[in-house]
Short mmCIF file of C-alpha atoms and ligand atoms in Angstrom, two decimals:
data_model
loop_
_atom_site.label_atom_id
_atom_site.label_comp_id
_atom_site.label_asym_id
_atom_site.label_seq_id
_atom_site.Cartn_x
_atom_site.Cartn_y
_atom_site.Cartn_z
CA MET A 1 -21.01 11.42 4.92
CA SER A 2 -18.09 8.99 5.00
CA ALA A 3 -18.59 5.28 4.42
CA ILE A 4 -16.14 4.58 7.23
CA GLU A 5 -14.67 6.85 9.86
CA LEU A 6 -12.17 5.98 12.57
CA GLN A 7 -11.86 8.45 15.43
CA GLY A 8 -8.82 8.04 17.66
CA MET A 9 -8.93 4.25 17.51
CA SER A 10 -6.42 2.24 19.53
CA LYS A 11 -5.75 -1.41 20.24
CA ILE A 12 -3.89 -2.21 23.42
CA TRP A 13 -2.79 -5.69 24.50
CA GLY A 14 -1.10 -5.47 27.89
CA GLU A 15 2.15 -3.65 27.21
CA THR A 16 1.67 -3.60 23.42
CA THR A 17 -0.10 -0.70 21.73
CA ALA A 18 -0.61 -2.23 18.29
CA VAL A 19 -2.77 0.63 16.99
CA ASN A 20 -2.25 4.04 18.52
CA ASP A 21 -4.87 6.78 18.18
CA VAL A 22 -5.65 6.24 14.51
CA SER A 23 -8.13 8.53 12.75
CA PHE A 24 -9.12 8.59 9.10
CA SER A 25 -12.24 8.61 6.99
CA ILE A 26 -13.06 6.97 3.69
CA ASP A 27 -15.68 8.19 1.24
CA GLN A 28 -18.15 5.85 -0.34
CA GLY A 29 -16.85 4.15 -3.50
CA THR A 30 -13.21 4.76 -2.58
CA PHE A 31 -10.46 2.17 -2.91
CA ALA A 32 -8.40 2.89 0.21
CA VAL A 33 -5.12 1.12 0.93
CA LEU A 34 -3.69 0.68 4.42
CA LEU A 35 0.02 0.51 3.70
CA GLY A 36 3.00 -0.05 5.97
CA PRO A 37 5.75 -2.43 7.03
CA SER A 38 5.03 -5.71 8.75
CA GLY A 39 3.88 -5.26 12.35
CA CYS A 40 2.75 -1.62 12.01
CA GLY A 41 -0.88 -2.41 12.91
CA LYS A 42 -2.63 -2.79 9.55
CA SER A 43 -4.36 -6.12 10.21
CA THR A 44 -5.29 -5.09 13.73
CA SER A 45 -6.91 -1.90 12.38
CA LEU A 46 -8.83 -3.89 9.77
CA ARG A 47 -9.95 -6.46 12.34
CA MET A 48 -11.26 -3.69 14.60
CA ILE A 49 -13.22 -2.27 11.67
CA SER A 50 -14.65 -5.73 10.90
CA GLY A 51 -15.58 -6.38 14.52
CA LEU A 52 -13.34 -9.44 14.85
CA GLU A 53 -11.26 -7.50 17.35
CA GLU A 54 -12.58 -5.26 20.11
CA ILE A 55 -11.73 -1.55 19.93
CA SER A 56 -9.73 -0.59 23.05
CA LYS A 57 -10.17 3.17 22.67
CA GLY A 58 -11.84 5.54 20.23
CA SER A 59 -14.85 5.19 17.94
CA LEU A 60 -15.82 3.69 14.61
CA PHE A 61 -18.58 4.98 12.35
CA ILE A 62 -19.97 3.02 9.42
CA GLY A 63 -22.32 4.89 7.10
CA GLY A 64 -22.51 7.66 9.69
CA GLU A 65 -23.67 5.35 12.49
CA ASP A 66 -21.69 4.49 15.57
CA ALA A 67 -20.49 0.91 15.07
CA THR A 68 -17.85 0.87 17.81
CA ILE A 69 -19.49 -2.01 19.66
CA ALA A 70 -21.74 -3.39 16.90
CA SER A 71 -21.49 -7.13 16.27
CA PRO A 72 -19.60 -8.16 13.10
CA ALA A 73 -22.83 -9.31 11.42
CA ASP A 74 -24.46 -5.92 11.99
CA ARG A 75 -21.66 -4.02 10.28
CA ASN A 76 -22.62 -5.16 6.77
CA LEU A 77 -19.06 -5.71 5.66
CA SER A 78 -17.39 -8.48 3.69
CA MET A 79 -13.86 -9.61 4.36
CA VAL A 80 -11.22 -11.33 2.21
CA PHE A 81 -8.41 -12.94 4.20
CA GLN A 82 -4.81 -13.54 3.26
CA ASN A 83 -5.21 -17.33 3.43
CA TYR A 84 -8.64 -17.22 1.67
CA ALA A 85 -10.22 -19.34 4.47
CA LEU A 86 -12.12 -21.56 2.01
CA PHE A 87 -13.85 -24.73 3.25
CA PRO A 88 -11.83 -27.62 1.76
CA HIS A 89 -14.75 -30.11 1.78
CA LEU A 90 -17.12 -27.74 -0.05
CA ASN A 91 -16.95 -27.11 -3.78
CA VAL A 92 -16.63 -23.66 -5.34
CA GLU A 93 -20.38 -23.10 -5.57
CA GLU A 94 -20.96 -24.15 -1.96
CA ASN A 95 -18.09 -22.00 -0.76
CA ILE A 96 -19.43 -18.95 -2.57
CA LEU A 97 -22.99 -19.50 -1.35
CA PHE A 98 -22.07 -20.37 2.24
CA GLY A 99 -22.90 -16.97 3.73
CA LEU A 100 -26.21 -16.65 1.86
CA LYS A 101 -27.27 -20.15 3.01
CA VAL A 102 -26.47 -19.31 6.62
CA ARG A 103 -28.70 -16.26 6.29
CA ASN A 104 -31.48 -18.34 4.70
CA THR A 105 -31.52 -16.29 1.52
CA PRO A 106 -34.24 -17.62 -0.82
CA LYS A 107 -32.96 -20.35 -3.20
CA GLN A 108 -33.92 -18.47 -6.36
CA LEU A 109 -32.05 -15.35 -5.25
CA GLN A 110 -29.00 -17.46 -4.35
CA LYS A 111 -29.04 -18.93 -7.87
CA GLU A 112 -29.31 -15.55 -9.56
CA ARG A 113 -26.53 -14.00 -7.53
CA LEU A 114 -24.26 -17.02 -7.99
CA LYS A 115 -24.62 -16.78 -11.76
CA LYS A 116 -23.82 -13.09 -11.77
CA VAL A 117 -20.87 -13.31 -9.39
CA ALA A 118 -19.35 -16.40 -11.04
CA GLU A 119 -19.43 -14.48 -14.31
CA GLN A 120 -17.88 -11.37 -12.75
CA VAL A 121 -14.88 -13.26 -11.41
CA GLY A 122 -14.65 -15.83 -14.23
CA LEU A 123 -15.49 -18.99 -12.28
CA GLU A 124 -18.48 -20.27 -14.31
CA GLN A 125 -16.63 -23.39 -15.45
CA LEU A 126 -15.22 -24.31 -12.06
CA LEU A 127 -18.25 -24.37 -9.77
CA ASP A 128 -18.00 -28.15 -9.12
CA ARG A 129 -14.34 -28.17 -8.14
CA LYS A 130 -12.99 -28.43 -4.61
CA PRO A 131 -10.44 -25.78 -3.48
CA ALA A 132 -7.62 -28.36 -3.71
CA GLN A 133 -8.33 -28.69 -7.44
CA LEU A 134 -7.84 -24.96 -8.06
CA SER A 135 -4.78 -22.81 -8.73
CA GLY A 136 -3.85 -20.02 -6.32
CA GLY A 137 -5.42 -17.40 -8.56
CA GLN A 138 -8.65 -19.38 -8.85
CA ARG A 139 -8.86 -19.80 -5.06
CA GLN A 140 -8.34 -16.08 -4.77
CA ARG A 141 -11.31 -15.55 -7.10
CA VAL A 142 -13.49 -17.83 -4.97
CA ALA A 143 -12.61 -15.78 -1.89
CA LEU A 144 -13.48 -12.61 -3.80
CA ALA A 145 -16.74 -14.07 -5.10
CA ARG A 146 -17.75 -15.09 -1.60
CA ALA A 147 -17.09 -11.54 -0.41
CA ILE A 148 -19.00 -9.77 -3.18
CA ILE A 149 -22.02 -12.10 -3.37
CA ALA A 150 -23.26 -10.72 -0.07
CA GLU A 151 -23.60 -7.36 -1.86
CA ASN A 152 -22.31 -5.52 1.16
CA PRO A 153 -21.30 -1.98 0.27
CA ILE A 154 -17.96 -2.28 2.07
CA CYS A 155 -15.28 -4.90 1.56
CA LEU A 156 -12.17 -5.33 3.70
CA MET A 157 -9.18 -7.19 2.24
CA ASP A 158 -6.09 -8.23 4.18
CA GLU A 159 -3.09 -8.86 1.89
CA PRO A 160 -5.28 -10.94 -0.43
CA LEU A 161 -2.62 -11.38 -3.11
CA SER A 162 0.42 -12.25 -1.03
CA ASN A 163 0.25 -15.99 -1.82
CA LEU A 164 0.33 -15.47 -5.59
CA ASP A 165 3.33 -15.22 -7.90
CA ALA A 166 4.35 -11.83 -9.28
CA LYS A 167 2.62 -12.17 -12.64
CA LEU A 168 -0.68 -13.38 -11.21
CA ARG A 169 -0.52 -10.71 -8.54
CA HIS A 170 -0.38 -8.11 -11.25
CA ILE A 171 -3.36 -9.61 -13.09
CA MET A 172 -5.42 -9.87 -9.89
CA ARG A 173 -4.61 -6.26 -8.93
CA VAL A 174 -6.16 -5.08 -12.15
CA GLU A 175 -9.14 -7.43 -11.75
CA ILE A 176 -9.89 -6.42 -8.17
CA ARG A 177 -9.66 -2.74 -9.02
CA ALA A 178 -11.94 -3.15 -12.06
CA LEU A 179 -14.47 -5.12 -10.02
CA GLN A 180 -14.47 -2.53 -7.24
CA GLN A 181 -15.13 0.24 -9.75
CA ARG A 182 -17.82 -1.71 -11.58
CA LEU A 183 -19.66 -2.51 -8.35
CA GLY A 184 -19.00 0.88 -6.74
CA MET A 185 -17.74 -0.81 -3.58
CA THR A 186 -15.88 0.91 -0.79
CA VAL A 187 -12.73 -1.14 -0.20
CA ILE A 188 -10.11 -1.04 2.52
CA TYR A 189 -7.19 -3.07 1.25
CA VAL A 190 -4.21 -3.92 3.45
CA THR A 191 -0.75 -4.42 1.97
CA HIS A 192 2.93 -3.95 2.81
CA ASP A 193 3.69 -3.61 -0.91
CA GLN A 194 4.02 0.03 -1.90
CA ALA A 195 3.79 -0.77 -5.62
CA GLU A 196 0.43 -2.46 -5.00
CA ALA A 197 -0.75 0.59 -3.07
CA MET A 198 0.44 3.04 -5.70
CA SER A 199 -1.21 1.17 -8.56
CA MET A 200 -4.56 0.41 -6.90
CA ALA A 201 -5.43 3.14 -4.43
CA ASP A 202 -7.59 6.21 -4.67
CA LYS A 203 -6.32 6.97 -1.20
CA VAL A 204 -3.31 5.61 0.66
CA ILE A 205 -3.12 5.59 4.45
CA LEU A 206 0.51 4.97 5.33
CA MET A 207 1.07 3.52 8.81
CA CYS A 208 4.20 3.27 10.95
CA ASP A 209 4.40 1.91 14.51
CA GLY A 210 0.65 1.85 15.02
CA LYS A 211 0.13 5.42 13.84
CA VAL A 212 -0.92 7.11 10.61
CA GLU A 213 2.22 8.58 9.09
CA GLN A 214 0.58 10.23 6.07
CA GLU A 215 -2.61 9.93 4.07
CA GLY A 216 -3.35 11.11 0.57
CA THR A 217 -3.53 10.09 -3.06
CA PRO A 218 -0.63 8.00 -4.41
CA GLU A 219 0.63 11.14 -6.22
CA GLU A 220 0.57 13.20 -3.03
CA LEU A 221 2.60 10.60 -1.16
CA TYR A 222 5.07 10.29 -4.01
CA ASN A 223 5.41 14.01 -4.77
CA LYS A 224 5.20 15.40 -1.25
CA PRO A 225 6.19 12.84 1.37
CA ALA A 226 5.45 14.31 4.80
CA THR A 227 8.32 12.54 6.55
CA THR A 228 11.56 10.71 5.81
CA PHE A 229 9.72 7.47 6.58
CA ALA A 230 7.15 8.18 3.84
CA ALA A 231 9.94 9.31 1.51
CA ALA A 232 11.84 6.08 1.95
CA PHE A 233 8.78 3.80 1.90
CA ILE A 234 7.23 4.95 -1.39
CA GLY A 235 9.04 4.41 -4.68
CA THR A 236 11.52 1.81 -5.96
CA PRO A 237 14.31 2.28 -5.39
CA PRO A 238 13.45 4.56 -2.47
CA MET A 239 14.23 8.26 -2.27
CA ASN A 240 17.85 9.10 -1.45
CA LEU A 241 18.12 10.85 1.91
CA ILE A 242 21.35 12.78 1.96
CA ASP A 243 23.02 14.45 4.91
CA PRO A 244 24.59 17.54 3.28
CA VAL A 245 27.12 18.03 6.08
CA ALA A 246 28.33 14.43 6.07
CA CYS A 247 29.22 14.63 2.39
CA GLY A 248 30.55 18.18 2.39
CA LEU A 249 27.67 19.66 0.42
CA ASP A 250 26.20 22.01 3.02
CA LYS A 251 27.52 25.23 1.49
CA LYS A 252 26.64 24.09 -2.01
CA ILE A 253 23.10 23.18 -1.16
CA SER A 254 21.71 25.90 1.05
CA GLN A 255 22.43 29.49 2.00
CA ASN A 256 21.01 28.87 5.42
CA GLN A 257 24.22 27.22 6.56
CA GLN A 258 22.17 25.01 8.77
CA ASP A 259 23.29 21.54 9.61
CA ASN A 260 20.05 20.13 10.89
CA PHE A 261 18.32 19.00 7.73
CA LEU A 262 18.40 16.17 5.21
CA ILE A 263 17.73 16.50 1.53
CA GLY A 264 15.74 13.91 -0.37
CA ILE A 265 16.10 13.24 -4.08
CA ARG A 266 14.44 10.44 -5.99
CA PRO A 267 16.80 8.20 -8.00
CA GLU A 268 14.81 9.01 -11.16
CA ASP A 269 15.39 12.76 -10.67
CA ILE A 270 19.19 12.52 -10.78
CA VAL A 271 21.12 12.83 -14.03
CA LEU A 272 24.67 11.57 -14.61
CA SER A 273 26.84 14.16 -16.32
CA ASN A 274 30.44 14.51 -17.46
CA GLU A 275 30.55 18.27 -17.13
CA ASN A 276 28.37 19.85 -14.48
CA GLY A 277 27.19 18.87 -11.05
CA LEU A 278 28.54 17.33 -7.89
CA LYS A 279 31.58 15.13 -8.13
CA ALA A 280 30.80 11.53 -7.34
CA GLU A 281 32.10 8.05 -7.95
CA LEU A 282 30.10 5.32 -9.66
CA ILE A 283 30.44 2.07 -7.77
CA SER A 284 28.03 -0.50 -9.19
CA ALA A 285 25.10 -0.94 -11.55
CA ASP A 286 21.92 -2.98 -11.36
CA TYR A 287 20.47 -3.44 -14.86
CA LEU A 288 16.66 -3.75 -14.88
CA GLY A 289 15.84 -3.82 -18.60
CA ALA A 290 14.36 -0.43 -19.41
CA ASP A 291 16.81 1.28 -17.09
CA THR A 292 19.71 0.78 -14.71
CA VAL A 293 19.95 1.65 -11.03
CA VAL A 294 23.47 2.92 -10.46
CA THR A 295 25.05 3.24 -7.02
CA ALA A 296 27.12 6.40 -6.76
CA LYS A 297 29.07 7.70 -3.79
CA ILE A 298 29.88 11.20 -2.57
CA GLN A 299 32.34 10.62 0.25
CA ASP A 300 30.64 7.94 2.39
CA GLN A 301 27.11 8.78 1.24
CA GLU A 302 25.61 6.26 -1.16
CA ILE A 303 23.26 7.73 -3.75
CA LEU A 304 21.10 5.67 -6.10
CA VAL A 305 20.52 6.98 -9.61
CA ARG A 306 17.97 5.59 -12.01
CA THR A 307 19.21 6.08 -15.53
CA PRO A 308 17.75 4.96 -18.89
CA GLY A 309 19.18 2.04 -20.83
CA LYS A 310 22.04 -0.22 -19.81
CA VAL A 311 25.00 1.04 -17.83
CA THR A 312 27.93 -1.24 -16.97
CA ILE A 313 30.45 -0.38 -14.29
CA THR A 314 33.51 -2.59 -13.98
CA LYS A 315 35.57 -0.32 -11.73
CA PRO A 316 34.92 2.86 -9.71
CA THR A 317 34.48 5.69 -12.20
CA SER A 318 34.33 9.46 -11.71
CA THR A 319 31.13 11.22 -12.66
CA ARG A 320 29.00 14.21 -11.76
CA LEU A 321 25.47 14.22 -10.42
CA GLN A 322 22.88 16.80 -11.31
CA TRP A 323 19.31 17.36 -10.29
CA PRO A 324 16.78 20.15 -10.76
CA VAL A 325 16.12 22.27 -7.67
CA LYS A 326 12.40 21.51 -7.88
CA SER A 327 13.11 17.79 -7.29
CA VAL A 328 14.74 18.39 -3.92
CA HIS A 329 12.76 17.57 -0.77
CA VAL A 330 13.96 18.92 2.58
CA PHE A 331 13.38 17.25 5.95
CA ASP A 332 14.35 18.20 9.51
CA LYS A 333 17.06 15.84 10.63
CA SER A 334 15.81 15.51 14.19
CA THR A 335 12.07 15.08 13.60
CA GLY A 336 12.14 13.61 10.08
CA LYS A 337 9.34 16.03 9.13
CA ARG A 338 9.15 17.74 5.76
CA ASN A 339 10.29 21.35 5.86
CA ASP A 340 9.40 23.44 2.82
CA ASN A 341 10.82 26.62 4.35
CA ILE A 342 14.45 25.83 3.63
CA GLU A 343 15.46 26.99 0.20
CA VAL A 344 17.98 24.90 -1.67
CA LEU A 345 20.43 26.21 -4.25
CA PRO A 346 20.79 24.91 -7.78
CA ILE A 347 23.79 22.66 -8.30
P1 LIG B 401 0.53 -5.81 10.39
O1 LIG B 401 -0.76 -6.38 9.89
O2 LIG B 401 0.73 -4.37 10.01
O3 LIG B 401 1.71 -6.63 9.98
P2 LIG B 401 -0.54 -6.44 13.00
O4 LIG B 401 -1.72 -5.56 13.07
O5 LIG B 401 -0.77 -7.88 12.70
O6 LIG B 401 0.53 -5.81 11.99
O7 LIG B 401 0.26 -6.37 14.36
C1 LIG B 401 0.59 -5.15 15.00
C2 LIG B 401 1.30 -5.43 16.31
O8 LIG B 401 0.40 -6.04 17.22
C3 LIG B 401 2.47 -6.38 16.20
O9 LIG B 401 3.48 -5.92 17.04
C4 LIG B 401 1.90 -7.70 16.66
O10 LIG B 401 2.91 -8.50 17.21
C5 LIG B 401 0.91 -7.26 17.71
N1 LIG B 401 -0.22 -8.20 17.86
C6 LIG B 401 -1.03 -8.64 16.86
N2 LIG B 401 -1.97 -9.47 17.35
C7 LIG B 401 -1.74 -9.57 18.70
C8 LIG B 401 -2.37 -10.29 19.76
N3 LIG B 401 -3.44 -11.05 19.55
N4 LIG B 401 -1.84 -10.14 21.00
C9 LIG B 401 -0.78 -9.33 21.22
N5 LIG B 401 -0.15 -8.63 20.26
C10 LIG B 401 -0.61 -8.74 19.00
MG1 LIG B 402 -1.10 -8.12 8.72
#
């Protein structure tokens, strides 16, 4: 039985279909990430699961029971918002305990849970402070503590780290993931950041224009993107999508002589060579420390190459590009869908 199951769920506001016939299920104890660009319907989906937003069409099951029209309180979920939504006039302890107080949880139980949760998120020393006296990361921990103290089996998080700087975001990613595993929670975590999704998720649900584009483990999305959208969304820099006809490669790349497909190659799968491969010109280089992202061109087609160490390019330079056949992904040009039936030739 799934912890959460969406069956054909939609959200329609007048002319806008924000979420369009979305179905997926999440097993208990899974860290699931709803990933996609801004405006694709992630928050709306999460709000329908939480009960803050009515479901226009379709059904929602929580723990196997129909929760489509259940009140938010009856869904036994916790939620962490992007802006934390802490009460400014309450101190950390009061903020964390707010929900338990509202539900008249016995005082002794409140005390025990507070101690445990404060320890889990490292807030023991800060219980007397007001939110204004905390750093962004500490506020984030209060919001987390408030969500987990309820001991609900499911926690929904909407871009909870977007207000933090890059370093703290990284630390909090690791902390949230560790906490989720320790407590065995089922989490649905919304983000537009593919790196966050790749590093945290057991399962990624990639959305585009209100629909599910692809779902799977981070490895599945990276190794076998189902569409050009998924190919370009996952990975930094994104996968190169090359039109073989536009850069005169069609006969070199496939025997099929078809002109209706794109080939995808990840920048890290391309090797620069002086001897073998496709003739290209190196245009510019972006040094990142461990490696360099080089922009190459074959005719008008730009191709990014991730290459180890430091590469400097002061003027356009001739080179050759090579890649193993097994690294080539093929997509139909018109539909953008993956097509594993077209065989590509070695270059
Ligand atoms: P995301 O979280 O992926 O950035 P949202 O779920 O917030 O996207 O929004 C999806 C779409 O629904 C957007 O086009 C947004 O403008 C629209 N939308 C969100 N909330 C409302 C609302 N209350 N009324 C009308 N349209 C809305
Ligand atoms: Mg959102």
